[in-house]
Amino acid sequence: MLAVSGNRRLKAARDRMASAAREYAALGWPCFPGAHPPKAADRKGAADRRGGGVARACSCDRIGCPDPGAHPVSAAWAHQASVDAAVIDRWWSERPQANIILPTGRVFDVFDVPAAAGARALDRISRADLPVGPVASVGGDRSLFFVATRGAPVDEDEWWSCHLDCSPEDVAETPGMRWHCRDSYVVAPPSVLPAGRETGWVRPPSSEPLPDPLRLLEVLSDSCDAVASA
């Protein structure tokens, strides 16, 4: 009975991931399958094959993956990301546990800040009656603010890419902030990260226009500074 219940929960989780990907596609947000935390049996099997070594934290084959469960399954993600429902259904039928990757710099950019800074910024945004778009929580330690895309900034120093193979440039003026635009991506709800850490919407997507990133940049930057100096 317990096994049946567990299988139902697993199927529900898989259906939820595919359904969310379809919803993003319906908004015009290209999606791509992401890596995910391996099942317990997979982790144990990997550790046994390595002679009792440390079990994998990510479904990918990279030993010591720097971003477990939060990167695309293929290096071709930028070219293959799609809003085609049939393509998305095929991807998630083949990889039902896959997390959801959203490329940035196309429909939207994303400000990625520490969770404490995100909460502080949301309070200030509310009091100042500033426009705000979708906001996601990632693993309980980061907040993602979705804003209108600026495409390809003229000043290359104005953008920082994803951190699977590189770390965003340290910017002393804005500690802890990443600005995901072209050639970058974010992991989207309801993706699950290692140790059961979840992603979820604080403010879900809607049909409202996304805010100008420059309207929120100062608030988020100030919030990051305040948290860093606390």
CSV table of C-alpha atoms in Angstrom, one decimal:
chain,number,residue,atom,x,y,z
A,1,MET,CA,0.0,0.0,0.0
A,2,LEU,CA,2.8,2.3,0.9
A,3,ALA,CA,4.5,1.6,-2.5
A,4,VAL,CA,1.3,2.4,-4.4
A,5,SER,CA,0.9,5.7,-2.4
A,6,GLY,CA,4.6,6.6,-3.2
A,7,ASN,CA,4.1,5.8,-6.9
A,8,ARG,CA,1.0,8.1,-7.0
A,9,ARG,CA,2.9,10.9,-5.4
A,10,LEU,CA,5.8,10.5,-7.8
A,11,LYS,CA,3.4,10.5,-10.8
A,12,ALA,CA,1.6,13.6,-9.4
A,13,ALA,CA,5.0,15.4,-9.1
A,14,ARG,CA,5.9,14.4,-12.7
A,15,ASP,CA,2.6,15.6,-14.1
A,16,ARG,CA,3.0,18.8,-12.2
A,17,MET,CA,6.3,19.5,-13.8
A,18,ALA,CA,5.1,18.9,-17.3
A,19,SER,CA,1.9,20.9,-16.7
A,20,ALA,CA,4.0,23.9,-15.5
A,21,ALA,CA,6.2,23.7,-18.6
A,22,ARG,CA,3.2,23.8,-20.8
A,23,GLU,CA,1.8,26.8,-18.9
A,24,TYR,CA,5.1,28.7,-19.4
A,25,ALA,CA,5.0,27.9,-23.1
A,26,ALA,CA,1.5,29.2,-23.3
A,27,LEU,CA,2.8,32.5,-21.9
A,28,GLY,CA,5.4,32.5,-24.7
A,29,TRP,CA,8.2,31.6,-22.4
A,30,PRO,CA,10.6,29.1,-24.1
A,31,CYS,CA,11.4,26.1,-21.8
A,32,PHE,CA,14.0,23.4,-21.7
A,33,PRO,CA,14.4,20.3,-19.5
A,34,GLY,CA,16.8,20.6,-16.6
A,35,ALA,CA,18.8,18.3,-14.5
A,36,HIS,CA,17.3,17.1,-11.3
A,37,PRO,CA,18.3,15.4,-8.0
A,38,PRO,CA,18.7,11.7,-8.6
A,39,LYS,CA,16.3,9.2,-6.9
A,40,ALA,CA,17.6,7.5,-3.8
A,41,ALA,CA,18.3,4.3,-5.6
A,42,ASP,CA,20.2,6.1,-8.3
A,43,ARG,CA,22.3,7.9,-5.8
A,44,LYS,CA,23.1,4.6,-3.9
A,45,GLY,CA,23.9,2.8,-7.2
A,46,ALA,CA,26.3,5.6,-8.3
A,47,ALA,CA,28.0,5.5,-4.9
A,48,ASP,CA,28.4,1.7,-5.1
A,49,ARG,CA,29.9,1.9,-8.6
A,50,ARG,CA,32.4,4.4,-7.2
A,51,GLY,CA,33.4,2.0,-4.5
A,52,GLY,CA,31.4,3.7,-1.7
A,53,GLY,CA,32.3,7.2,-2.8
A,54,VAL,CA,30.1,10.3,-2.4
A,55,ALA,CA,26.7,9.8,-4.1
A,56,ARG,CA,25.7,12.2,-6.8
A,57,ALA,CA,23.7,15.3,-6.0
A,58,CYS,CA,22.6,15.7,-9.7
A,59,SER,CA,21.2,13.6,-12.4
A,60,CYS,CA,24.0,14.7,-14.8
A,61,ASP,CA,27.2,12.8,-15.2
A,62,ARG,CA,29.5,15.6,-14.0
A,63,ILE,CA,31.4,14.6,-10.9
A,64,GLY,CA,31.2,17.4,-8.4
A,65,CYS,CA,28.5,19.2,-10.5
A,66,PRO,CA,28.7,22.9,-9.5
A,67,ASP,CA,25.0,23.6,-9.9
A,68,PRO,CA,23.1,20.3,-9.1
A,69,GLY,CA,19.6,20.1,-10.4
A,70,ALA,CA,19.7,23.7,-11.7
A,71,HIS,CA,21.2,23.5,-15.2
A,72,PRO,CA,20.0,22.3,-18.7
A,73,VAL,CA,20.4,18.7,-19.7
A,74,SER,CA,22.1,19.7,-22.9
A,75,ALA,CA,24.6,22.3,-24.0
A,76,ALA,CA,22.2,23.0,-26.9
A,77,TRP,CA,19.6,24.5,-24.6
A,78,ALA,CA,19.9,28.0,-26.1
A,79,HIS,CA,19.0,26.7,-29.6
A,80,GLN,CA,16.5,24.0,-28.6
A,81,ALA,CA,14.4,25.8,-26.0
A,82,SER,CA,10.8,25.8,-27.2
A,83,VAL,CA,7.2,27.0,-26.7
A,84,ASP,CA,5.8,24.2,-28.9
A,85,ALA,CA,3.5,22.1,-26.7
A,86,ALA,CA,4.1,18.9,-28.6
A,87,VAL,CA,7.9,19.3,-28.2
A,88,ILE,CA,7.4,20.0,-24.5
A,89,ASP,CA,5.2,17.0,-24.0
A,90,ARG,CA,7.8,14.8,-25.7
A,91,TRP,CA,10.6,16.1,-23.6
A,92,TRP,CA,8.8,15.6,-20.3
A,93,SER,CA,7.5,12.2,-21.3
A,94,GLU,CA,11.1,11.2,-22.0
A,95,ARG,CA,12.4,12.9,-18.8
A,96,PRO,CA,9.4,13.1,-16.4
A,97,GLN,CA,11.6,14.1,-13.5
A,98,ALA,CA,13.3,16.9,-15.4
A,99,ASN,CA,13.3,20.3,-13.8
A,100,ILE,CA,12.3,23.4,-15.9
A,101,ILE,CA,14.9,25.7,-17.4
A,102,LEU,CA,13.8,29.1,-18.7
A,103,PRO,CA,16.2,31.0,-21.0
A,104,THR,CA,16.6,34.7,-20.2
A,105,GLY,CA,17.2,37.6,-22.5
A,106,ARG,CA,14.4,36.7,-24.8
A,107,VAL,CA,11.0,37.4,-23.3
A,108,PHE,CA,12.3,38.6,-19.9
A,109,ASP,CA,15.4,39.2,-17.8
A,110,VAL,CA,15.8,38.1,-14.2
A,111,PHE,CA,17.3,39.7,-11.2
A,112,ASP,CA,18.6,37.0,-8.9
A,113,VAL,CA,19.2,38.1,-5.3
A,114,PRO,CA,19.6,36.6,-1.9
A,115,ALA,CA,16.2,35.7,-0.3
A,116,ALA,CA,16.6,38.2,2.5
A,117,ALA,CA,17.3,41.0,0.0
A,118,GLY,CA,14.3,39.9,-2.0
A,119,ALA,CA,11.9,40.0,0.9
A,120,ARG,CA,13.3,43.4,1.9
A,121,ALA,CA,12.9,44.7,-1.7
A,122,LEU,CA,9.3,43.4,-2.0
A,123,ASP,CA,8.3,45.3,1.2
A,124,ARG,CA,9.9,48.5,-0.2
A,125,ILE,CA,8.3,48.0,-3.6
A,126,SER,CA,4.9,47.5,-2.0
A,127,ARG,CA,5.2,50.7,0.1
A,128,ALA,CA,6.4,52.7,-2.8
A,129,ASP,CA,3.7,51.3,-5.1
A,130,LEU,CA,6.3,50.4,-7.7
A,131,PRO,CA,5.5,48.0,-10.6
A,132,VAL,CA,6.6,44.4,-9.9
A,133,GLY,CA,6.3,41.3,-12.0
A,134,PRO,CA,6.6,37.6,-11.2
A,135,VAL,CA,8.8,36.7,-8.3
A,136,ALA,CA,10.0,33.2,-7.5
A,137,SER,CA,11.8,31.7,-4.5
A,138,VAL,CA,14.5,29.2,-5.3
A,139,GLY,CA,15.6,26.7,-2.6
A,140,GLY,CA,14.7,29.2,0.1
A,141,ASP,CA,18.0,31.1,-0.4
A,142,ARG,CA,17.5,33.1,-3.6
A,143,SER,CA,14.7,35.3,-5.1
A,144,LEU,CA,14.1,35.8,-8.8
A,145,PHE,CA,12.5,39.0,-10.0
A,146,PHE,CA,11.3,38.7,-13.6
A,147,VAL,CA,11.5,42.0,-15.6
A,148,ALA,CA,11.3,43.2,-19.2
A,149,THR,CA,14.3,42.1,-21.2
A,150,ARG,CA,16.9,44.6,-22.4
A,151,GLY,CA,18.1,42.1,-25.0
A,152,ALA,CA,21.9,42.5,-25.6
A,153,PRO,CA,23.2,45.4,-23.5
A,154,VAL,CA,25.9,47.5,-25.2
A,155,ASP,CA,27.9,47.5,-22.1
A,156,GLU,CA,29.0,43.9,-21.6
A,157,ASP,CA,29.6,44.6,-17.9
A,158,GLU,CA,25.9,45.0,-17.3
A,159,TRP,CA,25.1,41.3,-17.5
A,160,TRP,CA,26.3,38.2,-15.8
A,161,SER,CA,25.6,34.7,-17.1
A,162,CYS,CA,24.6,31.5,-15.4
A,163,HIS,CA,27.0,29.8,-13.1
A,164,LEU,CA,27.3,26.2,-14.2
A,165,ASP,CA,30.7,26.7,-15.8
A,166,CYS,CA,31.5,30.2,-14.6
A,167,SER,CA,30.6,32.4,-11.6
A,168,PRO,CA,28.9,35.8,-12.1
A,169,GLU,CA,31.5,38.6,-11.8
A,170,ASP,CA,31.8,39.9,-8.3
A,171,VAL,CA,30.4,43.5,-8.3
A,172,ALA,CA,31.4,45.3,-5.1
A,173,GLU,CA,28.6,47.8,-5.6
A,174,THR,CA,25.9,45.1,-5.6
A,175,PRO,CA,26.9,42.2,-3.5
A,176,GLY,CA,25.0,39.0,-4.1
A,177,MET,CA,23.1,40.2,-7.2
A,178,ARG,CA,23.0,38.5,-10.6
A,179,TRP,CA,21.3,39.9,-13.7
A,180,HIS,CA,20.4,37.1,-16.0
A,181,CYS,CA,19.8,38.2,-19.6
A,182,ARG,CA,21.2,36.9,-22.9
A,183,ASP,CA,23.0,33.6,-22.9
A,184,SER,CA,21.7,32.8,-19.4
A,185,TYR,CA,18.8,30.9,-17.8
A,186,VAL,CA,17.0,30.3,-14.5
A,187,VAL,CA,15.5,27.2,-12.9
A,188,ALA,CA,11.7,27.7,-12.6
A,189,PRO,CA,9.0,26.4,-10.2
A,190,PRO,CA,8.0,23.7,-9.4
A,191,SER,CA,11.6,22.4,-9.9
A,192,VAL,CA,13.1,20.5,-7.0
A,193,LEU,CA,16.7,21.0,-5.9
A,194,PRO,CA,18.9,18.6,-3.8
A,195,ALA,CA,17.9,18.0,-0.2
A,196,GLY,CA,14.3,18.5,-1.1
A,197,ARG,CA,14.7,22.3,-1.5
A,198,GLU,CA,11.8,23.6,-3.5
A,199,THR,CA,11.1,26.4,-5.9
A,200,GLY,CA,7.8,28.3,-5.9
A,201,TRP,CA,6.1,31.5,-6.9
A,202,VAL,CA,5.9,34.4,-4.5
A,203,ARG,CA,4.1,36.3,-7.2
A,204,PRO,CA,2.9,34.0,-10.0
A,205,PRO,CA,3.2,35.0,-13.7
A,206,SER,CA,0.3,36.9,-15.2
A,207,SER,CA,-0.7,38.7,-18.4
A,208,GLU,CA,0.5,42.0,-17.0
A,209,PRO,CA,3.4,43.7,-18.8
A,210,LEU,CA,6.8,43.1,-17.1
A,211,PRO,CA,8.3,46.0,-15.3
A,212,ASP,CA,11.3,48.0,-16.6
A,213,PRO,CA,14.4,46.5,-15.0
A,214,LEU,CA,15.8,50.0,-14.3
A,215,ARG,CA,12.8,50.8,-12.2
A,216,LEU,CA,13.7,47.9,-9.8
A,217,LEU,CA,17.4,47.9,-10.1
A,218,GLU,CA,18.0,50.6,-7.4
A,219,VAL,CA,15.6,49.0,-4.9
A,220,LEU,CA,17.1,45.5,-5.4
A,221,SER,CA,20.7,46.9,-5.2
A,222,ASP,CA,20.0,48.8,-2.0
A,223,SER,CA,18.4,45.8,-0.5
A,224,CYS,CA,21.4,43.6,-1.3
A,225,ASP,CA,23.7,46.3,0.2
A,226,ALA,CA,21.6,46.4,3.4
A,227,VAL,CA,21.6,42.6,3.8
A,228,ALA,CA,25.3,42.4,3.1
A,229,SER,CA,26.1,45.0,5.7
A,230,ALA,CA,23.7,43.7,8.4
